[in-house]
Amino acid sequence: SMAKKIILAKVRNQSVILRRYVRNHPADLGEELQTLKQMEHRLERCSTVEELMGVEGMAARTYFGGLAKLVEPQFAFHGRSRQPPKDAFNSMLSLGYTILLYEIYAEIENRGLSPYIGFLHSEHRGHPSLASDLMEEWRAVVVDPLVMSLVQGHEVRIEQFAEDPETGGILLQADAMRLFIKKFEKKMNASVKYLRETNCSLRRCLYLQSVDFARAVEEQDAERYQPVQIR
């Protein structure tokens, strides 16, 4: 039940991001948005975590395919790539997700929960599965619009990225890294009105979500937890 709630929230947040950016862009994302809506219906019918993850994977490919149509040509990418990231856009996504993962990791530990025992991602040595699980609802809320803002606002230049000779991955250089971290911090500390009933920063929202999740676990009631959803 918890896995379904979180993945549904993730896909809905992805749809909102695409709708936001296509308003001022000539790209046609009708097919992608329709497919994501269909994925929502399929998620609601899933009965196992394996089914959920299969549908989530299809939704993610659709989402990033749509996002690729919206990106400045010099930052063009062809879907999500990781370990290593094959382009500058994916490099920033990977960096943002990693920072966000450890923000959530800290909140989980502070609630007395193990970050390594999850309910959605498979458990393997050294990977904080629960932090990965709880990050899913936040990806399109925090990281994706931050990267889009950096690119579409021409705050970063393609010259600020370089290929790693060992892995062949594309990495941020020092100046781009400093800019990214500064912007990430500013976003996390900014006050938002649309995620909780009260005004609070994104970082405060992470804390409140971790409190709600811990309570849901203690009470063994998934209904005690409501994932964040943007509008």
Short mmCIF file of C-alpha atoms in Angstrom, two decimals:
data_model
loop_
_atom_site.label_atom_id
_atom_site.label_comp_id
_atom_site.label_asym_id
_atom_site.label_seq_id
_atom_site.Cartn_x
_atom_site.Cartn_y
_atom_site.Cartn_z
CA SER A 1 0.00 0.00 0.00
CA MET A 2 2.79 2.44 0.86
CA ALA A 3 4.69 1.63 -2.34
CA LYS A 4 1.60 2.23 -4.49
CA LYS A 5 0.85 5.58 -2.82
CA ILE A 6 4.39 6.85 -3.35
CA ILE A 7 4.77 5.72 -6.97
CA LEU A 8 1.36 7.17 -7.87
CA ALA A 9 2.45 10.50 -6.36
CA LYS A 10 5.71 10.35 -8.31
CA VAL A 11 3.97 9.83 -11.66
CA ARG A 12 1.42 12.56 -10.94
CA ASN A 13 4.23 14.97 -10.04
CA GLN A 14 5.99 14.11 -13.29
CA SER A 15 2.83 14.94 -15.24
CA VAL A 16 2.57 18.30 -13.48
CA ILE A 17 6.18 19.16 -14.39
CA LEU A 18 5.58 18.39 -18.08
CA ARG A 19 2.38 20.44 -18.14
CA ARG A 20 4.12 23.39 -16.49
CA TYR A 21 6.96 23.57 -19.00
CA VAL A 22 5.00 22.82 -22.15
CA ARG A 23 2.78 25.89 -21.59
CA ASN A 24 5.54 28.13 -22.90
CA HIS A 25 7.10 25.70 -25.36
CA PRO A 26 6.08 24.69 -28.91
CA ALA A 27 6.65 20.98 -28.23
CA ASP A 28 3.62 18.68 -28.37
CA LEU A 29 3.53 16.46 -25.29
CA GLY A 30 -0.03 15.25 -25.72
CA GLU A 31 1.04 11.64 -26.24
CA GLU A 32 3.38 11.63 -23.24
CA LEU A 33 0.78 13.16 -20.92
CA GLN A 34 -1.86 10.70 -22.10
CA THR A 35 0.53 7.78 -21.54
CA LEU A 36 1.34 8.97 -18.01
CA LYS A 37 -2.39 9.14 -17.24
CA GLN A 38 -2.73 5.56 -18.47
CA MET A 39 0.20 4.56 -16.26
CA GLU A 40 -1.62 6.02 -13.25
CA HIS A 41 -4.60 3.76 -13.95
CA ARG A 42 -2.31 0.75 -14.35
CA LEU A 43 -0.55 1.55 -11.06
CA GLU A 44 -3.87 1.59 -9.23
CA ARG A 45 -4.52 -1.97 -10.45
CA CYS A 46 -1.10 -3.34 -9.47
CA SER A 47 -1.07 -5.99 -6.74
CA THR A 48 2.68 -6.53 -6.22
CA VAL A 49 5.76 -4.35 -5.81
CA GLU A 50 7.25 -5.99 -8.91
CA GLU A 51 4.28 -4.89 -10.99
CA LEU A 52 4.52 -1.39 -9.56
CA MET A 53 8.19 -1.09 -10.46
CA GLY A 54 7.55 -2.35 -13.98
CA VAL A 55 4.88 0.29 -14.61
CA GLU A 56 7.01 2.95 -12.88
CA GLY A 57 9.84 2.18 -15.28
CA MET A 58 7.58 2.68 -18.29
CA ALA A 59 6.25 5.93 -16.82
CA ALA A 60 9.80 7.18 -16.19
CA ARG A 61 10.84 6.51 -19.79
CA THR A 62 7.77 8.40 -21.00
CA TYR A 63 8.42 11.31 -18.65
CA PHE A 64 12.08 11.75 -19.54
CA GLY A 65 11.21 11.39 -23.22
CA GLY A 66 8.84 14.31 -22.80
CA LEU A 67 11.33 16.33 -20.78
CA ALA A 68 13.93 15.81 -23.51
CA LYS A 69 11.65 17.64 -25.97
CA LEU A 70 11.66 20.72 -23.72
CA VAL A 71 15.38 21.10 -23.07
CA GLU A 72 17.66 23.66 -24.73
CA PRO A 73 19.37 22.04 -27.77
CA GLN A 74 22.89 22.30 -26.35
CA PHE A 75 21.74 20.26 -23.32
CA ALA A 76 19.89 17.71 -25.42
CA PHE A 77 19.58 14.24 -23.93
CA HIS A 78 17.91 11.00 -24.96
CA GLY A 79 16.36 9.69 -21.78
CA ARG A 80 17.75 8.97 -18.36
CA SER A 81 21.32 7.64 -18.11
CA ARG A 82 23.30 7.01 -14.94
CA GLN A 83 26.46 5.36 -13.62
CA PRO A 84 27.87 7.16 -15.50
CA PRO A 85 25.65 9.97 -16.82
CA LYS A 86 26.17 10.30 -20.57
CA ASP A 87 25.37 14.01 -20.91
CA ALA A 88 25.30 17.26 -18.97
CA PHE A 89 21.57 17.16 -18.22
CA ASN A 90 21.78 13.67 -16.75
CA SER A 91 24.89 14.68 -14.83
CA MET A 92 22.93 17.39 -13.01
CA LEU A 93 19.99 15.07 -12.38
CA SER A 94 22.30 12.47 -10.85
CA LEU A 95 24.00 15.04 -8.64
CA GLY A 96 20.68 16.43 -7.46
CA TYR A 97 19.23 13.00 -6.70
CA THR A 98 22.34 12.04 -4.74
CA ILE A 99 22.21 15.16 -2.58
CA LEU A 100 18.48 14.71 -2.03
CA LEU A 101 18.96 11.04 -1.13
CA TYR A 102 21.26 11.93 1.75
CA GLU A 103 19.00 14.75 2.94
CA ILE A 104 16.29 12.09 3.32
CA TYR A 105 18.77 9.60 4.76
CA ALA A 106 19.52 12.01 7.61
CA GLU A 107 15.84 12.55 8.38
CA ILE A 108 15.20 8.79 8.45
CA GLU A 109 18.05 8.20 10.88
CA ASN A 110 16.86 11.06 13.06
CA ARG A 111 13.49 9.32 13.35
CA GLY A 112 15.19 6.14 14.60
CA LEU A 113 14.55 4.16 11.41
CA SER A 114 17.09 2.19 9.40
CA PRO A 115 17.73 3.82 5.99
CA TYR A 116 18.73 0.40 4.63
CA ILE A 117 15.47 -1.51 5.09
CA GLY A 118 12.97 -0.44 2.46
CA PHE A 119 9.66 -1.56 1.02
CA LEU A 120 10.02 -0.61 -2.65
CA HIS A 121 13.61 -0.85 -3.90
CA SER A 122 15.48 -4.12 -3.51
CA GLU A 123 17.91 -4.27 -0.63
CA HIS A 124 21.61 -4.70 -1.32
CA ARG A 125 24.68 -4.08 0.76
CA GLY A 126 25.54 -0.46 1.30
CA HIS A 127 22.47 1.00 -0.44
CA PRO A 128 20.00 3.01 1.66
CA SER A 129 16.85 1.39 0.23
CA LEU A 130 14.39 3.23 2.46
CA ALA A 131 15.93 6.59 1.58
CA SER A 132 15.54 5.65 -2.11
CA ASP A 133 11.92 4.68 -1.51
CA LEU A 134 11.01 7.95 0.18
CA MET A 135 12.91 10.01 -2.38
CA GLU A 136 10.64 8.91 -5.25
CA GLU A 137 7.86 11.39 -4.48
CA TRP A 138 10.41 14.23 -4.24
CA ARG A 139 12.37 13.81 -7.49
CA ALA A 140 10.06 15.89 -9.68
CA VAL A 141 9.35 18.31 -6.82
CA VAL A 142 12.94 19.26 -6.00
CA VAL A 143 15.54 18.16 -8.52
CA ASP A 144 13.94 18.11 -11.97
CA PRO A 145 12.65 21.73 -11.90
CA LEU A 146 15.97 22.88 -10.42
CA VAL A 147 17.88 21.38 -13.36
CA MET A 148 15.36 22.75 -15.85
CA SER A 149 15.72 26.20 -14.29
CA LEU A 150 19.51 26.11 -14.60
CA VAL A 151 19.31 25.09 -18.26
CA GLN A 152 16.35 27.11 -19.49
CA GLY A 153 17.53 30.18 -17.57
CA HIS A 154 20.99 29.88 -19.16
CA GLU A 155 22.61 29.79 -15.73
CA VAL A 156 24.92 26.96 -16.74
CA ARG A 157 26.90 26.54 -19.95
CA ILE A 158 27.77 23.34 -21.70
CA GLU A 159 31.45 24.33 -21.43
CA GLN A 160 31.17 23.84 -17.66
CA PHE A 161 30.96 20.05 -18.12
CA ALA A 162 33.68 17.61 -19.13
CA GLU A 163 34.09 13.91 -19.84
CA ASP A 164 35.62 11.75 -17.13
CA PRO A 165 38.51 9.89 -18.83
CA GLU A 166 38.07 6.84 -16.58
CA THR A 167 34.32 6.23 -16.91
CA GLY A 168 33.38 8.22 -20.01
CA GLY A 169 30.68 9.94 -17.99
CA ILE A 170 29.97 13.67 -18.19
CA LEU A 171 30.68 15.54 -14.97
CA LEU A 172 30.16 19.06 -13.65
CA GLN A 173 33.30 21.14 -13.37
CA ALA A 174 34.06 23.11 -10.21
CA ASP A 175 32.22 26.31 -11.15
CA ALA A 176 29.09 24.44 -12.25
CA MET A 177 29.24 22.32 -9.08
CA ARG A 178 29.37 25.41 -6.87
CA LEU A 179 26.45 26.98 -8.74
CA PHE A 180 24.39 23.81 -8.51
CA ILE A 181 24.92 23.34 -4.77
CA LYS A 182 24.18 27.01 -4.09
CA LYS A 183 20.92 26.79 -6.05
CA PHE A 184 19.98 23.51 -4.38
CA GLU A 185 20.46 25.03 -0.93
CA LYS A 186 18.44 28.10 -1.86
CA LYS A 187 15.59 25.89 -3.08
CA MET A 188 15.62 23.71 0.03
CA ASN A 189 15.46 26.74 2.30
CA ALA A 190 12.79 28.61 0.34
CA SER A 191 9.30 28.78 1.82
CA VAL A 192 6.58 26.90 -0.07
CA LYS A 193 2.81 27.01 0.38
CA TYR A 194 1.63 24.07 -1.66
CA LEU A 195 3.08 20.96 0.01
CA ARG A 196 1.78 21.17 3.57
CA GLU A 197 -1.09 22.92 5.31
CA THR A 198 1.32 25.50 6.69
CA ASN A 199 4.05 27.56 5.05
CA CYS A 200 7.41 25.88 5.46
CA SER A 201 10.69 25.33 3.66
CA LEU A 202 11.28 22.26 1.49
CA ARG A 203 13.78 21.03 4.06
CA ARG A 204 11.16 21.39 6.78
CA CYS A 205 8.73 19.47 4.57
CA LEU A 206 11.23 16.61 4.35
CA TYR A 207 11.34 16.54 8.13
CA LEU A 208 7.55 16.55 8.47
CA GLN A 209 7.18 13.79 5.88
CA SER A 210 9.70 11.65 7.77
CA VAL A 211 7.73 12.17 11.00
CA ASP A 212 4.51 11.12 9.26
CA PHE A 213 6.20 8.07 7.74
CA ALA A 214 7.64 6.96 11.09
CA ARG A 215 4.18 7.29 12.66
CA ALA A 216 2.65 5.22 9.85
CA VAL A 217 5.24 2.50 10.43
CA GLU A 218 4.70 2.50 14.19
CA GLU A 219 0.94 2.24 13.74
CA GLN A 220 1.25 -0.19 10.81
CA ASP A 221 -1.18 1.97 8.85
CA ALA A 222 -0.25 3.20 5.36
CA GLU A 223 -3.18 5.63 5.43
CA ARG A 224 -1.31 7.67 8.02
CA TYR A 225 1.11 8.72 5.30
CA GLN A 226 0.28 11.05 2.41
CA PRO A 227 3.03 11.58 -0.22
CA VAL A 228 3.70 15.11 -1.44
CA GLN A 229 1.98 16.11 -4.66
CA ILE A 230 2.40 19.33 -6.59
CA ARG A 231 -0.32 21.05 -8.57
#
